[in-house]
Tab-separated table of C-alpha atoms in Angstrom:
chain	number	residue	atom	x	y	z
A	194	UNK	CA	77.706	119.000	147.417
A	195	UNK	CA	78.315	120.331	150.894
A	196	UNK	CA	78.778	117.915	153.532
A	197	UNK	CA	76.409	118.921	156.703
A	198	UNK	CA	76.122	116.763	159.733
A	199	UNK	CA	73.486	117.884	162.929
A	200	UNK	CA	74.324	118.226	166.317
A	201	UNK	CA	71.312	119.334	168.930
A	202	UNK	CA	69.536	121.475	166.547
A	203	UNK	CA	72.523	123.257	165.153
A	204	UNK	CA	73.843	121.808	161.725
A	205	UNK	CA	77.690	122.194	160.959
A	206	UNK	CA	79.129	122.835	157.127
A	207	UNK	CA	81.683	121.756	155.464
A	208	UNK	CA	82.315	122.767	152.019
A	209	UNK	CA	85.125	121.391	149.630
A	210	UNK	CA	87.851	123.735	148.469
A	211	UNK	CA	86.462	124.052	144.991
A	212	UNK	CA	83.041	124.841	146.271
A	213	UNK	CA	82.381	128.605	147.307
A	214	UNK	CA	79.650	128.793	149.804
A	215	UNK	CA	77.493	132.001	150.548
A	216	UNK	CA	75.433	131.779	153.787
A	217	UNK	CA	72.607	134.518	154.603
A	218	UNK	CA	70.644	134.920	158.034
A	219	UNK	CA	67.870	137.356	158.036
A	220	UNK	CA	69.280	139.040	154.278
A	221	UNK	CA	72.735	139.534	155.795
A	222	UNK	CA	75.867	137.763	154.999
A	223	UNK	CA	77.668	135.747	157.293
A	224	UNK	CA	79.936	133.655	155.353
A	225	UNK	CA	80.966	133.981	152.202
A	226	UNK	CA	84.308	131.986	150.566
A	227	UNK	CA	85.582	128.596	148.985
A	228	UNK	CA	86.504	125.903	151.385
A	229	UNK	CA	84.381	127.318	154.726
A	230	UNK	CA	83.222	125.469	157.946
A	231	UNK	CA	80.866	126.539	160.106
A	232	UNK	CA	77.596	126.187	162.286
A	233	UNK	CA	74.386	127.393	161.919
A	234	UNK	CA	70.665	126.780	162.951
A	235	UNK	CA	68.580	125.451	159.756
A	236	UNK	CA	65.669	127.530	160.682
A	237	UNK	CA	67.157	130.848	159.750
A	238	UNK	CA	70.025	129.955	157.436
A	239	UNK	CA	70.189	130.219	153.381
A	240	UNK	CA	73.107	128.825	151.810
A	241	UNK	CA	74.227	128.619	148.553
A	242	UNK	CA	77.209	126.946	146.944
A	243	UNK	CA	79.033	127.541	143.784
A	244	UNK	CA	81.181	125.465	142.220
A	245	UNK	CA	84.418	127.659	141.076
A	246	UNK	CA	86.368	124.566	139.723
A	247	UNK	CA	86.835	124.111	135.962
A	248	UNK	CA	83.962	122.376	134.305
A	249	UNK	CA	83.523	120.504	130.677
A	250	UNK	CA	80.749	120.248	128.492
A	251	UNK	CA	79.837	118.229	126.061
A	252	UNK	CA	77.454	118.820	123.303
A	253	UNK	CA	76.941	116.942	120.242
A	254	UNK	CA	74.403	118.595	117.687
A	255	UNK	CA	73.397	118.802	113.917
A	256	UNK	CA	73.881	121.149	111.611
A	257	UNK	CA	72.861	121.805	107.821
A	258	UNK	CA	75.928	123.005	105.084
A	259	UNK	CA	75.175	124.912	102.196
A	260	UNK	CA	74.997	122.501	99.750
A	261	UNK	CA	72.316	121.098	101.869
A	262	UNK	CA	73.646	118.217	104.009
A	263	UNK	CA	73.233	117.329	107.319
A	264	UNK	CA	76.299	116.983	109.817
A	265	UNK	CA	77.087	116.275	113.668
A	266	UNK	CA	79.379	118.316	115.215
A	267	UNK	CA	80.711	117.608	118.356
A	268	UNK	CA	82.370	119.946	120.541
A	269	UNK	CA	83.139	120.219	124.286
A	270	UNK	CA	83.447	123.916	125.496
A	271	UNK	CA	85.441	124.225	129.218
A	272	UNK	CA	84.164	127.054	131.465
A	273	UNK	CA	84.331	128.166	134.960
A	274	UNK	CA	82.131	130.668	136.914
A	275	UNK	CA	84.558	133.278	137.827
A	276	UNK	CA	81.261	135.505	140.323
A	277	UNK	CA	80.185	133.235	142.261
A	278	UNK	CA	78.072	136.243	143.697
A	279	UNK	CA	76.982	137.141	140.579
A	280	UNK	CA	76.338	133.723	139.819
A	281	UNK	CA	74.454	132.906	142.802
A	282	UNK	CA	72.398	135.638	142.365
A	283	UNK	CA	71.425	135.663	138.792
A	284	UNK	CA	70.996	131.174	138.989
A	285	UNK	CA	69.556	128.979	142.164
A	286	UNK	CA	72.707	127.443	143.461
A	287	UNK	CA	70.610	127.364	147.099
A	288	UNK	CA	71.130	123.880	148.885
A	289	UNK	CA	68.644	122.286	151.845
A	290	UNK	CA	70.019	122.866	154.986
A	291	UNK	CA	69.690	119.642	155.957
A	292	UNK	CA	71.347	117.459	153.086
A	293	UNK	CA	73.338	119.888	151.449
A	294	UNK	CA	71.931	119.198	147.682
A	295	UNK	CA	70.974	122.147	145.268
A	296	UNK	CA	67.150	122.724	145.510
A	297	UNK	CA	67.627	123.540	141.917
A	298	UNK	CA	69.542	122.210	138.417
A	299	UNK	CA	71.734	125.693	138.255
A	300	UNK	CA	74.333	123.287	135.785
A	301	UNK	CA	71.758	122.187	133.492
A	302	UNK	CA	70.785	126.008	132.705
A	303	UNK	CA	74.523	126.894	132.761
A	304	UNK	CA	74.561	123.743	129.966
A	305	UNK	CA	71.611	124.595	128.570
A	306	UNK	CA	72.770	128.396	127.550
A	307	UNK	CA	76.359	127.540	126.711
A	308	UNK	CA	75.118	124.609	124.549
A	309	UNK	CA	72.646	127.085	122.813
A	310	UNK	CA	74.967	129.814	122.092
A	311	UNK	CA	77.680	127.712	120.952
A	312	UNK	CA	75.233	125.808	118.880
A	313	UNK	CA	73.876	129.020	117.469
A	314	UNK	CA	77.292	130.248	115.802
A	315	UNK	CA	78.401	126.888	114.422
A	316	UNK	CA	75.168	126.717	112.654
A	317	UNK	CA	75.859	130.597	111.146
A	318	UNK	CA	79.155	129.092	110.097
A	319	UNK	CA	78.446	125.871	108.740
A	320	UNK	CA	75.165	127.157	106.398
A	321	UNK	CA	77.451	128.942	104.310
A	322	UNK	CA	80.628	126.127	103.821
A	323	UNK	CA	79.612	123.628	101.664
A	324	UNK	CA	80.033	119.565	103.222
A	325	UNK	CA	83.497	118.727	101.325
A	326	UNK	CA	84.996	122.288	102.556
A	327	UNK	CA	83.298	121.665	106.161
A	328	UNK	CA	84.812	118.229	106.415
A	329	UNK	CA	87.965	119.425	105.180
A	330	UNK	CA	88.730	123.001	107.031
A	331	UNK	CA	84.817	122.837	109.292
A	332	UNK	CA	87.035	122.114	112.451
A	333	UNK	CA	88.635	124.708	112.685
A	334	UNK	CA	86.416	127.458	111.471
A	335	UNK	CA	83.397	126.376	113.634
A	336	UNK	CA	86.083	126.437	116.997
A	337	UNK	CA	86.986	129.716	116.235
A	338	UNK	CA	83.498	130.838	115.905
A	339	UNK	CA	82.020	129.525	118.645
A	340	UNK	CA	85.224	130.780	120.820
A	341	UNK	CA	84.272	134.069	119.426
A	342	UNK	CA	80.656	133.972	119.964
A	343	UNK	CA	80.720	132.649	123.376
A	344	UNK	CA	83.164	135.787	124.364
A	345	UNK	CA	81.322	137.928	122.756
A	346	UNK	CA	77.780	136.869	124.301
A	347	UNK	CA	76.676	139.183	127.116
A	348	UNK	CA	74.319	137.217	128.678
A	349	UNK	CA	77.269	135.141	130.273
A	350	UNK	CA	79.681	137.899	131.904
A	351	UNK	CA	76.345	138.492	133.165
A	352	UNK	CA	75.531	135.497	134.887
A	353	UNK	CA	79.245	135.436	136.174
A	354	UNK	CA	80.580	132.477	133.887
A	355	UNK	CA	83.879	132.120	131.872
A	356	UNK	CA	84.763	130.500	129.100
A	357	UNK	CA	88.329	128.986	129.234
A	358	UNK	CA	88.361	126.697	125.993
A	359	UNK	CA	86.622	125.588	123.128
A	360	UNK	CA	87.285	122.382	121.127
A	361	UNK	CA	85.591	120.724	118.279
A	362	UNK	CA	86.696	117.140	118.092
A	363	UNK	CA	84.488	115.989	114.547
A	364	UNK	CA	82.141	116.850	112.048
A	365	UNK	CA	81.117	114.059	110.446
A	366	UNK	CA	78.224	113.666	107.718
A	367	UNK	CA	75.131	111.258	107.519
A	368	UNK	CA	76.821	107.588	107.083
A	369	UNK	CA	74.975	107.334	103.212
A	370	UNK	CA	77.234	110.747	102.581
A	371	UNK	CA	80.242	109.100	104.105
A	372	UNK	CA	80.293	106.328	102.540
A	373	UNK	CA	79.475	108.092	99.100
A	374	UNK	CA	82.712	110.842	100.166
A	375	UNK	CA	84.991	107.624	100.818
A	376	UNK	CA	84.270	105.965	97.101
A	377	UNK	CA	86.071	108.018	95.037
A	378	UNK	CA	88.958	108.300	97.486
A	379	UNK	CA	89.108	104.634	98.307
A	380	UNK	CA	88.805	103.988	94.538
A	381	UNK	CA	91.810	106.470	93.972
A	382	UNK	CA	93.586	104.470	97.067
A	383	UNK	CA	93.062	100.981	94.623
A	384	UNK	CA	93.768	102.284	91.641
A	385	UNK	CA	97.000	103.677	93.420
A	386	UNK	CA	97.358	99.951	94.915
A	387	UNK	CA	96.949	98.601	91.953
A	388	UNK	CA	99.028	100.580	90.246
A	389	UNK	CA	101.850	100.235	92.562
A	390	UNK	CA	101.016	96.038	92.409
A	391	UNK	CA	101.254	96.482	88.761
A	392	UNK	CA	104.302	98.035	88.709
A	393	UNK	CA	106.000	95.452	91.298
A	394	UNK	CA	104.264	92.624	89.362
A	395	UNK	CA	106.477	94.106	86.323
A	396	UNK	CA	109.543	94.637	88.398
A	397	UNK	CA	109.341	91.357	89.729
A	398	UNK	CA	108.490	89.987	85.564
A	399	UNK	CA	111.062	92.077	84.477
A	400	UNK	CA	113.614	90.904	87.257
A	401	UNK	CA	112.910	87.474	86.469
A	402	UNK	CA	113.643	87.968	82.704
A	403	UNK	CA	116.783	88.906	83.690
A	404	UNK	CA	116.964	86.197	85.773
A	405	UNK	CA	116.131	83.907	83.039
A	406	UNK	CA	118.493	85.833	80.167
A	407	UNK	CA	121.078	85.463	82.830
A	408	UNK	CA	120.729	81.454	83.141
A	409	UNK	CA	120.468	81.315	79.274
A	410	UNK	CA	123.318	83.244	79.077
A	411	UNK	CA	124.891	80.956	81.672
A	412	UNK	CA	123.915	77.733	80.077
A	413	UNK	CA	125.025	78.484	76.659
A	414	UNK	CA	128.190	79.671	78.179
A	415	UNK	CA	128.228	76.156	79.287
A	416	UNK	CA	127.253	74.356	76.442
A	417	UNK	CA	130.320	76.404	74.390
A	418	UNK	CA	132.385	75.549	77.244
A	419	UNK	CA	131.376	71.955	77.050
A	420	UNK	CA	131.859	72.189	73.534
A	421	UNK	CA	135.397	73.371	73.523
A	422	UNK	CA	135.864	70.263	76.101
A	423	UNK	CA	134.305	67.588	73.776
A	424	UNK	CA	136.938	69.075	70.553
A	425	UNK	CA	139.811	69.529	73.146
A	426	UNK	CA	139.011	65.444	74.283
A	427	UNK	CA	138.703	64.857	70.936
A	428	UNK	CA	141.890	66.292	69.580
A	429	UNK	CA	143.796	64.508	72.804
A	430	UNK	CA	142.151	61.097	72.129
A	431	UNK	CA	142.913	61.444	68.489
A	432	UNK	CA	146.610	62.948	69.784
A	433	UNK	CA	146.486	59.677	71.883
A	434	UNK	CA	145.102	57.344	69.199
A	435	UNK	CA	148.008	58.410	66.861
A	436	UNK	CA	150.873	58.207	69.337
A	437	UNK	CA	149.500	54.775	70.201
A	438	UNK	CA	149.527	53.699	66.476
A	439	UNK	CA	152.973	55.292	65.876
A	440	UNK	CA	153.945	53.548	68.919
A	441	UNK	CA	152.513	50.059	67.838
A	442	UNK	CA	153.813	50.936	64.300
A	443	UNK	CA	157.059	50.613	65.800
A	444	UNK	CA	156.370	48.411	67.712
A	445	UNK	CA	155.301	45.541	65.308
A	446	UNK	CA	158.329	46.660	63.132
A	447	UNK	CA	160.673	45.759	65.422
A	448	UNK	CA	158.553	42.689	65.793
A	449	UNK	CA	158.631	41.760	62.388
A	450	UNK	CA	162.378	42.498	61.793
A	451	UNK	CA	163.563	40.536	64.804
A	452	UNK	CA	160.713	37.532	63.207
A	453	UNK	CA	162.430	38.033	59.820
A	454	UNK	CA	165.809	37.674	61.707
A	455	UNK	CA	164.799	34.450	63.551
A	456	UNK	CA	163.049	32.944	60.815
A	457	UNK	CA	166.594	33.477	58.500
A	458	UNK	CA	168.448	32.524	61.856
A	459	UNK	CA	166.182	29.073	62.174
A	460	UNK	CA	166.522	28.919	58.565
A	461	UNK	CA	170.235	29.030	58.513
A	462	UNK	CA	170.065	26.421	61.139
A	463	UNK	CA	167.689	24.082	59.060
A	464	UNK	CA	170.278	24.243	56.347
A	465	UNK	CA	173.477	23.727	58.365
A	466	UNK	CA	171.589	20.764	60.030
A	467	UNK	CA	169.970	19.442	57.087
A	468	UNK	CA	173.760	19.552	55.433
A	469	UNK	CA	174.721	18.250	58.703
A	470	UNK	CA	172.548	15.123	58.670
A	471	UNK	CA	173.028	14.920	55.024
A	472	UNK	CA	176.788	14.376	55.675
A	473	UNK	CA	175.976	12.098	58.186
A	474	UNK	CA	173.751	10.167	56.646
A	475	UNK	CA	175.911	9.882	53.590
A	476	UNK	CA	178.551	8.739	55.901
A	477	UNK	CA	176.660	6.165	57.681
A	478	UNK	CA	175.585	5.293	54.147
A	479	UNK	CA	179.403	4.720	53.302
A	480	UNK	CA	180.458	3.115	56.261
A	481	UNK	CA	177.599	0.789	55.879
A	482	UNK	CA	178.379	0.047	52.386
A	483	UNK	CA	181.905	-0.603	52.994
A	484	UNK	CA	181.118	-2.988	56.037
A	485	UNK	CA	178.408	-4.982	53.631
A	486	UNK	CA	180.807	-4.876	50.928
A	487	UNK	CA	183.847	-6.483	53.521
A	488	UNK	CA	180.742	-8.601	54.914
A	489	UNK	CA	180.021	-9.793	51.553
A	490	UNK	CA	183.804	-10.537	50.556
A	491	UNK	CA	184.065	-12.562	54.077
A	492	UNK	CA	181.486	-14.247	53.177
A	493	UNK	CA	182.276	-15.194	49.526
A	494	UNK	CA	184.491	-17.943	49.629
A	495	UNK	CA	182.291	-19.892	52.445
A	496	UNK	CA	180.515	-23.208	51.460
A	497	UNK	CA	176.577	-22.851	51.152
A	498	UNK	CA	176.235	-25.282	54.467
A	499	UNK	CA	178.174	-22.997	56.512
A	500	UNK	CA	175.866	-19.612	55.182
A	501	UNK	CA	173.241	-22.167	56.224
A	502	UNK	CA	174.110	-22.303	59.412
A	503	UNK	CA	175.449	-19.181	60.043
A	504	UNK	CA	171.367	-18.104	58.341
A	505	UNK	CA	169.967	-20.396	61.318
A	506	UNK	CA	172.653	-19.012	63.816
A	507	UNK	CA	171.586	-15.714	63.515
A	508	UNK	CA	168.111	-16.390	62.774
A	509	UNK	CA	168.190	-18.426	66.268
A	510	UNK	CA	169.360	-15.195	67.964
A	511	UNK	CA	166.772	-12.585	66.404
A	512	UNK	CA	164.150	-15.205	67.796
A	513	UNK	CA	162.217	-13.999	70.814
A	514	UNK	CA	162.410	-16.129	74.129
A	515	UNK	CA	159.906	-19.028	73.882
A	516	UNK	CA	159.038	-20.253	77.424
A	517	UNK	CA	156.135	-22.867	76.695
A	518	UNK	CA	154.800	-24.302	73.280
A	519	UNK	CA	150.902	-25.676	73.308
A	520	UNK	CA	150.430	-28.085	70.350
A	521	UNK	CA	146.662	-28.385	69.536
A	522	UNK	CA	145.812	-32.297	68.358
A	523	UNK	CA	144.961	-30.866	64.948
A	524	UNK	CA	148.458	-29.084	64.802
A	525	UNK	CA	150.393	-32.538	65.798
A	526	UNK	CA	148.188	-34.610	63.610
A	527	UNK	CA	149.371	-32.384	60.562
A	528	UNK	CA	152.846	-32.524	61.994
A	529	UNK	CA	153.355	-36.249	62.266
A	530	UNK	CA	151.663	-37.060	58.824
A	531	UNK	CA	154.366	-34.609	57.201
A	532	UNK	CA	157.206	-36.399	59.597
A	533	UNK	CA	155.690	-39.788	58.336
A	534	UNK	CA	155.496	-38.703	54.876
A	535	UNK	CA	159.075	-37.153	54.757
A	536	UNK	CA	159.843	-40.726	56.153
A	537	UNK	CA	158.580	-42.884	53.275
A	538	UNK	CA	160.476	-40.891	50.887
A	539	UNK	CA	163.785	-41.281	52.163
A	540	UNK	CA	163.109	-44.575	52.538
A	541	UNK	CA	162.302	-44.363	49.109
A	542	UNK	CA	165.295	-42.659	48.506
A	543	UNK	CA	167.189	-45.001	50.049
């Protein structure tokens, strides 16, 4: 939009670069050119402006394939007006003198046409493709035809408009038809999964039957191992056992010979004491014999009195040491009677 400010009746334009700007006074042209400033009265001035800047458009509309199924195609076509004489004349790009805006929609027809013709040849293209081939190769086929179309349309050379670019971002089918298209592929995608989880579930089974032959392996390499070690402590301890017995064998030989040896050594000594005390005693026995028989011949020729008193003499000496005597009354009674009885008879006697 042109930017116009007033000054004492007169009005001054500006226009942006991308803006070309045609202005008439009484059917003749005064200025004509992108970017332009200049005054001019209101009363007697037409002006026009014409964008010449690069413009998209967007367009989303439906289509039916062949097999009968509707689809939404967008696509955003890029064009430019390369006359904007030709342009200006053939569309109402005219703007009010006094605010500079378009007293008409000149876009919306320029949309309005481009939308229709490009509209137009995707619909001749996507009749005859059926939905799985328009989903699969519709992009670029419908581009190409409405690039085609559009350059081949002579209604828009005519109105002074270029197309630069065409682009089709999507076709895409109703979402009941999507969904239905997505089944069979998102079946084949889990079946795939599950296929590939199958197989790494019997990877991982097989993996850990190794795993477990391995440890069985392992453990009965042990248990041979630990077998060997149970004969091999076995055979030592019986080794052992046997060099022990040999060992006490020998042991409790010596023992016994070196017994035998002090039993005939005490034995021998029994004897030659036994003989000695024998000897002794047969000795003693002699001597003793021989002293009683030179006691007895001493003795012989002695009276009886004297052997009396010798008897007494001796018996006096084998006596033990008396240091008190206690006479009971009964004990002297008996005493005296026998004194007084052994009295009257040697009186008697006498």
């Amino acid at each position: 939009m042109a930017d116009i400010t007033q000054r004492l009746g007169w009005r001054h334009l500006r226009g942006a670069p991308t803006a070309h700007i045609r202005h008439h006074r009484s059917g003749k042209l005064l200025h004509d050119g992108p970017g332009l400033s200049f005054w001019f009265r209101a009363l007697t001035a037409a002006l026009s402006e014409v964008p010449v800047d690069d413009r998209e458009l967007a367009m989303t509309f439906h289509a039916r394939t062949s097999d009968f199924q509707d689809v939404a195609v967008q696509a955003t076509v890029t064009y430019r007006i390369s006359d904007p004489a030709l342009a200006s004349a053939r569309l109402d790009f005219s703007v009010d003198p006094d605010t500079g805006v378009w007293r008409g929609a000149p876009l919306e027809q320029l949309g309005t046409l481009l939308t229709e013709t490009a509209q137009q040849h995707a619909l001749a293209v996507l009749a005859r493709t059926p939905l799985a081939a328009a989903l699969v190769d519709g992009v670029t086929a419908v581009r190409e035809r409405i690039a085609t179309g559009l350059g081949a349309e002579p209604r828009l050379p005519a109105t002074g408009i270029e197309v630069v670019a065409v682009r089709v971002m999507a076709i895409r089918p109703e979402p009941e038809v999507e969904r239905a298209l997505r089944t069979p592929a998102r079946e084949q995608i889990q079946q795939e999964a599950d296929k590939a989880t199958y197989e790494r579930r019997a990877v991982a089974v097989e993996r850990e039957r190794a795993i477990a032959e391995n440890e069985l392996d392992s453990q009965i390499e042990l248990a041979r191992r630990e077998e060997q070690l149970v004969d091999q402590r076995g055979t030592n301890a019986r080794r052992e056992a046997e060099e022990h017995a040999a060992a006490d064998g020998v042991r409790a030989e010596a023992e016994a010979t070196r017994t035998v040896r002090l039993a005939d050594a005490e034995a021998a000594r029994s004897v030659r004491l036994a003989r000695a005390e024998a000897e002794g005693a047969r000795e003693v026995g002699d001597a003793r014999a021989h002293a009683q028989a030179a006691w007895l011949r001493v003795h012989a020729d002695v009276d009886v009195a004297t052997l009396h008193a010798l008897t007494g003499t001796r018996l006096a000496e084998n006596l033990p040491n008396i240091d008190s005597v206690t006479i009971s009354p009964d004990v002297l009674t008996g005493l005296l009677s026998r004194l007084g009885a052994g009295a009257g008879g040697d009186e008697v006697g006498a």
